[in-house]
mmCIF file of C-alpha atoms in Angstrom:
data_model
loop_
_atom_site.group_PDB
_atom_site.id
_atom_site.type_symbol
_atom_site.label_atom_id
_atom_site.label_comp_id
_atom_site.label_asym_id
_atom_site.label_seq_id
_atom_site.Cartn_x
_atom_site.Cartn_y
_atom_site.Cartn_z
ATOM 1 C CA LYS A 1 14.416 21.754 -49.277
ATOM 2 C CA ALA A 2 12.868 22.549 -45.789
ATOM 3 C CA ASP A 3 16.443 23.031 -44.358
ATOM 4 C CA ILE A 4 16.868 19.364 -43.423
ATOM 5 C CA GLU A 5 20.214 18.971 -41.519
ATOM 6 C CA TRP A 6 21.566 15.552 -42.602
ATOM 7 C CA VAL A 7 23.785 13.447 -40.515
ATOM 8 C CA THR A 8 25.762 10.451 -42.100
ATOM 9 C CA ILE A 9 25.736 7.202 -40.387
ATOM 10 C CA PRO A 10 28.614 4.959 -41.343
ATOM 11 C CA GLY A 11 27.569 1.349 -42.374
ATOM 12 C CA GLY A 12 28.488 -1.825 -40.375
ATOM 13 C CA ASN A 13 27.125 -4.650 -38.713
ATOM 14 C CA PHE A 14 24.772 -4.956 -35.484
ATOM 15 C CA THR A 15 22.559 -7.364 -33.443
ATOM 16 C CA MET A 16 19.085 -6.196 -33.945
ATOM 17 C CA GLY A 17 16.444 -6.896 -31.436
ATOM 18 C CA SER A 18 16.244 -7.433 -27.684
ATOM 19 C CA GLU A 19 16.016 -10.742 -25.393
ATOM 20 C CA GLN A 20 14.816 -8.861 -22.794
ATOM 21 C CA GLY A 21 12.096 -7.003 -24.916
ATOM 22 C CA SER A 22 8.744 -8.208 -26.208
ATOM 23 C CA ALA A 23 8.071 -11.272 -28.508
ATOM 24 C CA ASP A 24 8.306 -9.057 -31.497
ATOM 25 C CA GLU A 25 11.858 -7.969 -30.635
ATOM 26 C CA LYS A 26 13.064 -11.466 -31.018
ATOM 27 C CA PRO A 27 14.810 -13.427 -32.276
ATOM 28 C CA LEU A 28 17.951 -11.569 -32.120
ATOM 29 C CA ARG A 29 19.669 -11.729 -35.572
ATOM 30 C CA ARG A 30 22.957 -9.991 -37.260
ATOM 31 C CA VAL A 31 22.067 -7.305 -39.863
ATOM 32 C CA THR A 32 24.304 -5.428 -42.146
ATOM 33 C CA VAL A 33 23.406 -1.848 -42.696
ATOM 34 C CA LYS A 34 24.910 0.340 -45.460
ATOM 35 C CA THR A 35 25.953 3.871 -44.979
ATOM 36 C CA PHE A 36 23.045 6.464 -45.254
ATOM 37 C CA GLN A 37 21.779 9.735 -44.095
ATOM 38 C CA ILE A 38 19.300 10.448 -41.752
ATOM 39 C CA ALA A 39 17.737 13.663 -40.557
ATOM 40 C CA LYS A 40 19.355 15.130 -37.213
ATOM 41 C CA THR A 41 15.873 15.976 -36.047
ATOM 42 C CA GLU A 42 12.067 14.735 -36.284
ATOM 43 C CA VAL A 43 10.468 16.898 -39.107
ATOM 44 C CA THR A 44 9.195 20.092 -37.602
ATOM 45 C CA ARG A 45 6.282 22.186 -38.036
ATOM 46 C CA LYS A 46 8.318 24.595 -40.110
ATOM 47 C CA GLN A 47 9.675 21.855 -42.513
ATOM 48 C CA PHE A 48 6.604 20.406 -43.038
ATOM 49 C CA LYS A 49 4.693 23.873 -43.608
ATOM 50 C CA ALA A 50 7.399 24.309 -46.432
ATOM 51 C CA CYS A 51 5.757 21.236 -48.169
ATOM 52 C CA VAL A 52 2.204 22.557 -47.386
ATOM 53 C CA ASP A 53 3.176 26.105 -48.720
ATOM 54 C CA ALA A 54 4.431 24.487 -51.973
ATOM 55 C CA GLY A 55 1.117 22.871 -52.718
ATOM 56 C CA ALA A 56 2.745 19.257 -52.198
ATOM 57 C CA CYS A 57 1.473 18.291 -48.755
ATOM 58 C CA LYS A 58 -2.005 18.230 -47.238
ATOM 59 C CA VAL A 59 -2.118 19.763 -43.788
ATOM 60 C CA PRO A 60 -1.897 17.579 -40.718
ATOM 61 C CA ARG A 61 -5.135 16.371 -39.292
ATOM 62 C CA CYS A 62 -4.711 18.158 -35.948
ATOM 63 C CA LEU A 63 -2.640 21.033 -34.186
ATOM 64 C CA TRP A 64 -2.478 23.120 -37.454
ATOM 65 C CA PRO A 65 -1.384 25.782 -38.458
ATOM 66 C CA PRO A 66 2.120 26.018 -37.137
ATOM 67 C CA PRO A 67 1.941 29.721 -35.884
ATOM 68 C CA THR A 68 -0.254 28.240 -33.045
ATOM 69 C CA TYR A 69 2.842 26.323 -31.730
ATOM 70 C CA PRO A 70 6.436 26.692 -31.762
ATOM 71 C CA GLU A 71 7.583 26.203 -35.279
ATOM 72 C CA ASP A 72 10.610 23.897 -34.078
ATOM 73 C CA GLN A 73 8.276 21.526 -32.512
ATOM 74 C CA PRO A 74 7.816 18.252 -34.454
ATOM 75 C CA VAL A 75 4.952 18.093 -36.808
ATOM 76 C CA VAL A 76 2.367 15.387 -35.640
ATOM 77 C CA CYS A 77 -1.072 13.844 -36.749
ATOM 78 C CA VAL A 78 0.639 12.897 -40.086
ATOM 79 C CA ASP A 79 -0.542 9.508 -41.383
ATOM 80 C CA TRP A 80 1.001 7.208 -44.167
ATOM 81 C CA GLU A 81 -0.190 9.549 -46.876
ATOM 82 C CA HIS A 82 1.218 12.663 -45.223
ATOM 83 C CA VAL A 83 4.389 11.481 -44.884
ATOM 84 C CA GLY A 84 4.618 9.948 -48.449
ATOM 85 C CA GLN A 85 3.739 13.569 -50.081
ATOM 86 C CA PHE A 86 6.641 15.215 -47.797
ATOM 87 C CA LEU A 87 9.169 12.550 -48.594
ATOM 88 C CA LYS A 88 8.260 12.831 -52.489
ATOM 89 C CA TRP A 89 8.529 16.512 -52.172
ATOM 90 C CA LEU A 90 11.824 16.384 -50.352
ATOM 91 C CA GLY A 91 13.307 13.542 -52.368
ATOM 92 C CA GLY A 92 13.770 11.213 -49.468
ATOM 93 C CA ARG A 93 12.315 8.156 -47.925
ATOM 94 C CA LEU A 94 11.541 6.772 -44.492
ATOM 95 C CA PRO A 95 14.248 4.440 -42.788
ATOM 96 C CA SER A 96 14.131 0.751 -42.609
ATOM 97 C CA GLU A 97 13.500 -0.711 -39.041
ATOM 98 C CA ALA A 98 17.377 -1.799 -39.369
ATOM 99 C CA GLU A 99 18.465 1.503 -40.239
ATOM 100 C CA TRP A 100 16.498 3.249 -37.576
ATOM 101 C CA GLU A 101 17.679 1.102 -34.533
ATOM 102 C CA TYR A 102 21.248 1.026 -35.905
ATOM 103 C CA ALA A 103 21.258 4.840 -35.773
ATOM 104 C CA ALA A 104 19.513 4.841 -32.487
ATOM 105 C CA ARG A 105 22.315 2.686 -30.953
ATOM 106 C CA GLY A 106 24.990 5.096 -32.116
ATOM 107 C CA GLY A 107 25.980 2.757 -34.979
ATOM 108 C CA GLY A 108 24.756 -0.574 -33.625
ATOM 109 C CA LYS A 109 26.275 -0.541 -30.134
ATOM 110 C CA GLU A 110 24.912 -2.752 -27.482
ATOM 111 C CA ARG A 111 22.500 -0.725 -25.750
ATOM 112 C CA LYS A 112 18.994 -0.028 -24.281
ATOM 113 C CA TYR A 113 18.524 3.715 -25.111
ATOM 114 C CA PRO A 114 20.554 6.151 -27.595
ATOM 115 C CA TRP A 115 22.781 7.240 -24.677
ATOM 116 C CA GLY A 116 23.495 3.927 -23.289
ATOM 117 C CA ASP A 117 21.619 1.830 -20.538
ATOM 118 C CA GLU A 118 20.352 4.457 -17.907
ATOM 119 C CA PRO A 119 16.690 4.569 -18.134
ATOM 120 C CA ALA A 120 15.001 7.156 -19.999
ATOM 121 C CA SER A 121 14.352 10.377 -17.612
ATOM 122 C CA CYS A 122 13.079 14.037 -18.240
ATOM 123 C CA GLN A 123 16.767 14.826 -18.423
ATOM 124 C CA ARG A 124 17.442 12.841 -21.421
ATOM 125 C CA ALA A 125 14.195 12.490 -23.135
ATOM 126 C CA VAL A 126 10.806 13.844 -23.371
ATOM 127 C CA VAL A 127 8.811 10.676 -22.172
ATOM 128 C CA LEU A 128 5.688 9.966 -19.937
ATOM 129 C CA GLY A 129 5.590 12.841 -17.038
ATOM 130 C CA CYS A 130 7.767 15.185 -18.702
ATOM 131 C CA GLY A 131 5.054 17.437 -20.407
ATOM 132 C CA GLU A 132 1.728 17.258 -22.209
ATOM 133 C CA GLU A 133 2.783 17.863 -25.633
ATOM 134 C CA PRO A 134 5.972 17.345 -27.869
ATOM 135 C CA SER A 135 8.934 19.613 -26.709
ATOM 136 C CA LYS A 136 11.176 21.431 -29.393
ATOM 137 C CA VAL A 137 13.499 19.339 -31.426
ATOM 138 C CA CYS A 138 16.796 18.706 -29.583
ATOM 139 C CA SER A 139 15.634 20.051 -26.508
ATOM 140 C CA ARG A 140 17.414 17.171 -24.647
ATOM 141 C CA PRO A 141 21.137 17.152 -25.362
ATOM 142 C CA GLN A 142 22.284 14.883 -23.081
ATOM 143 C CA GLY A 143 20.176 12.252 -24.669
ATOM 144 C CA GLN A 144 21.533 12.770 -28.262
ATOM 145 C CA THR A 145 23.529 9.610 -29.793
ATOM 146 C CA GLU A 146 27.174 9.766 -30.678
ATOM 147 C CA HIS A 147 26.276 11.138 -34.180
ATOM 148 C CA GLY A 148 24.262 13.923 -32.909
ATOM 149 C CA LEU A 149 20.816 12.580 -33.387
ATOM 150 C CA CYS A 150 18.158 14.289 -31.401
ATOM 151 C CA ASP A 151 14.986 12.607 -29.750
ATOM 152 C CA MET A 152 15.530 9.143 -30.943
ATOM 153 C CA ALA A 153 14.055 8.182 -27.576
ATOM 154 C CA GLY A 154 10.526 9.964 -26.852
ATOM 155 C CA ASN A 155 9.267 13.258 -28.054
ATOM 156 C CA VAL A 156 7.235 11.876 -31.062
ATOM 157 C CA GLU A 157 6.917 8.141 -32.250
ATOM 158 C CA GLU A 158 8.496 7.734 -35.625
ATOM 159 C CA TRP A 159 7.050 6.131 -38.716
ATOM 160 C CA VAL A 160 9.528 3.586 -40.329
ATOM 161 C CA GLN A 161 9.152 1.876 -43.575
ATOM 162 C CA ASP A 162 8.518 -1.928 -42.751
ATOM 163 C CA TRP A 163 5.444 -3.751 -42.376
ATOM 164 C CA TYR A 164 4.683 -4.762 -39.019
ATOM 165 C CA HIS A 165 5.358 -8.716 -38.117
ATOM 166 C CA ASP A 166 4.776 -10.029 -34.451
ATOM 167 C CA SER A 167 8.630 -11.396 -34.442
ATOM 168 C CA TYR A 168 11.603 -11.143 -36.563
ATOM 169 C CA LYS A 169 11.670 -14.613 -38.169
ATOM 170 C CA GLY A 170 12.275 -14.230 -41.678
ATOM 171 C CA ALA A 171 13.176 -10.675 -41.602
ATOM 172 C CA PRO A 172 15.628 -9.332 -43.955
ATOM 173 C CA GLU A 173 19.210 -9.155 -42.839
ATOM 174 C CA ASP A 174 20.542 -6.574 -45.543
ATOM 175 C CA GLY A 175 19.472 -3.639 -43.622
ATOM 176 C CA GLY A 176 16.526 -2.924 -45.989
ATOM 177 C CA ALA A 177 12.860 -2.481 -45.109
ATOM 178 C CA TRP A 178 10.548 -5.714 -44.727
ATOM 179 C CA GLU A 179 8.015 -5.094 -47.456
ATOM 180 C CA ASN A 180 6.339 -8.340 -47.283
ATOM 181 C CA PRO A 181 2.991 -7.440 -45.397
ATOM 182 C CA GLY A 182 2.562 -9.447 -42.239
ATOM 183 C CA SER A 183 -0.379 -7.621 -41.022
ATOM 184 C CA ARG A 184 -2.406 -4.168 -42.057
ATOM 185 C CA GLU A 185 0.073 -2.112 -39.983
ATOM 186 C CA ARG A 186 3.504 -0.502 -40.540
ATOM 187 C CA VAL A 187 5.784 0.080 -37.616
ATOM 188 C CA GLY A 188 6.470 3.083 -35.330
ATOM 189 C CA ARG A 189 9.723 3.577 -33.435
ATOM 190 C CA GLY A 190 11.226 5.456 -30.659
ATOM 191 C CA GLY A 191 8.243 6.181 -28.125
ATOM 192 C CA SER A 192 6.997 9.556 -27.393
ATOM 193 C CA TRP A 193 6.000 12.046 -24.704
ATOM 194 C CA SER A 194 3.163 9.871 -23.531
ATOM 195 C CA SER A 195 5.414 6.665 -23.706
ATOM 196 C CA ASP A 196 7.097 5.139 -20.435
ATOM 197 C CA ALA A 197 10.833 4.063 -20.454
ATOM 198 C CA ALA A 198 10.343 0.554 -21.673
ATOM 199 C CA ASN A 199 8.570 1.797 -24.847
ATOM 200 C CA SER A 200 11.270 4.322 -25.601
ATOM 201 C CA ARG A 201 14.017 1.601 -25.748
ATOM 202 C CA VAL A 202 15.757 1.374 -29.148
ATOM 203 C CA SER A 203 14.490 -2.164 -29.790
ATOM 204 C CA ALA A 204 10.791 -1.233 -28.923
ATOM 205 C CA ARG A 205 8.327 -1.413 -31.838
ATOM 206 C CA ASP A 206 4.658 -0.664 -32.415
ATOM 207 C CA PRO A 207 2.232 -1.503 -34.990
ATOM 208 C CA LEU A 208 0.625 1.324 -36.310
ATOM 209 C CA GLU A 209 -2.464 1.634 -39.055
ATOM 210 C CA ARG A 210 -1.540 3.686 -41.872
ATOM 211 C CA ASP A 211 -4.483 6.137 -41.436
ATOM 212 C CA TYR A 212 -3.367 6.826 -37.766
ATOM 213 C CA TRP A 213 -2.942 10.463 -37.320
ATOM 214 C CA LEU A 214 -2.239 10.552 -33.408
ATOM 215 C CA SER A 215 -0.765 13.658 -31.531
ATOM 216 C CA VAL A 216 2.217 11.531 -30.553
ATOM 217 C CA LEU A 217 3.279 10.373 -33.941
ATOM 218 C CA GLY A 218 5.707 12.102 -36.266
ATOM 219 C CA PHE A 219 8.621 10.830 -38.720
ATOM 220 C CA ARG A 220 12.221 11.579 -39.682
ATOM 221 C CA PRO A 221 13.428 11.246 -43.063
ATOM 222 C CA VAL A 222 16.863 9.522 -44.639
ATOM 223 C CA LYS A 223 18.287 9.436 -48.174
ATOM 224 C CA LYS A 224 20.847 7.270 -49.858
#
């Protein structure tokens, strides 16, 4: 359904978080992630429209219908309910924070960004100063991970499954989502076209109310 291109991420162990980041990126901890499949790109307008046309998804809260914009831009303005409808129709789920960060790190490598430690620039990512809206998915091939994942930094911020907590104390170490609510928010990852380089790091986190429907916010599914 929706012509999702899936990429297999082999499982492994990695150190999650950052000593140089915000308080909610600490303490560092070792996490084990099982092999999973993740979409190569953020969900596009075309892919989401297939769900709307099937009667399984409500239309996003802004910038719709897709013919007004390139169909291979990421869909935005999707809140927790929109995302859940699409995933139910697709037969997928959201990544856990651990899965997302492990994939963004190219399989758990020690690095600040999907491509390494060089700061985010318009050559590698669609971040603050690179445009006034999302770009087409995979428009920055130099910023892809070793597995070929696009836009894991910038373009649109991505919903993940976990509830937001202000630190990693007590977080699961099995790669699964932290489903014990620590606040009213879920977590967003990866930064967006309006984020600076620091907020586009692989370990950076944002709390998101579940009814948020921002023009900087999209998602990427996983399965298995």
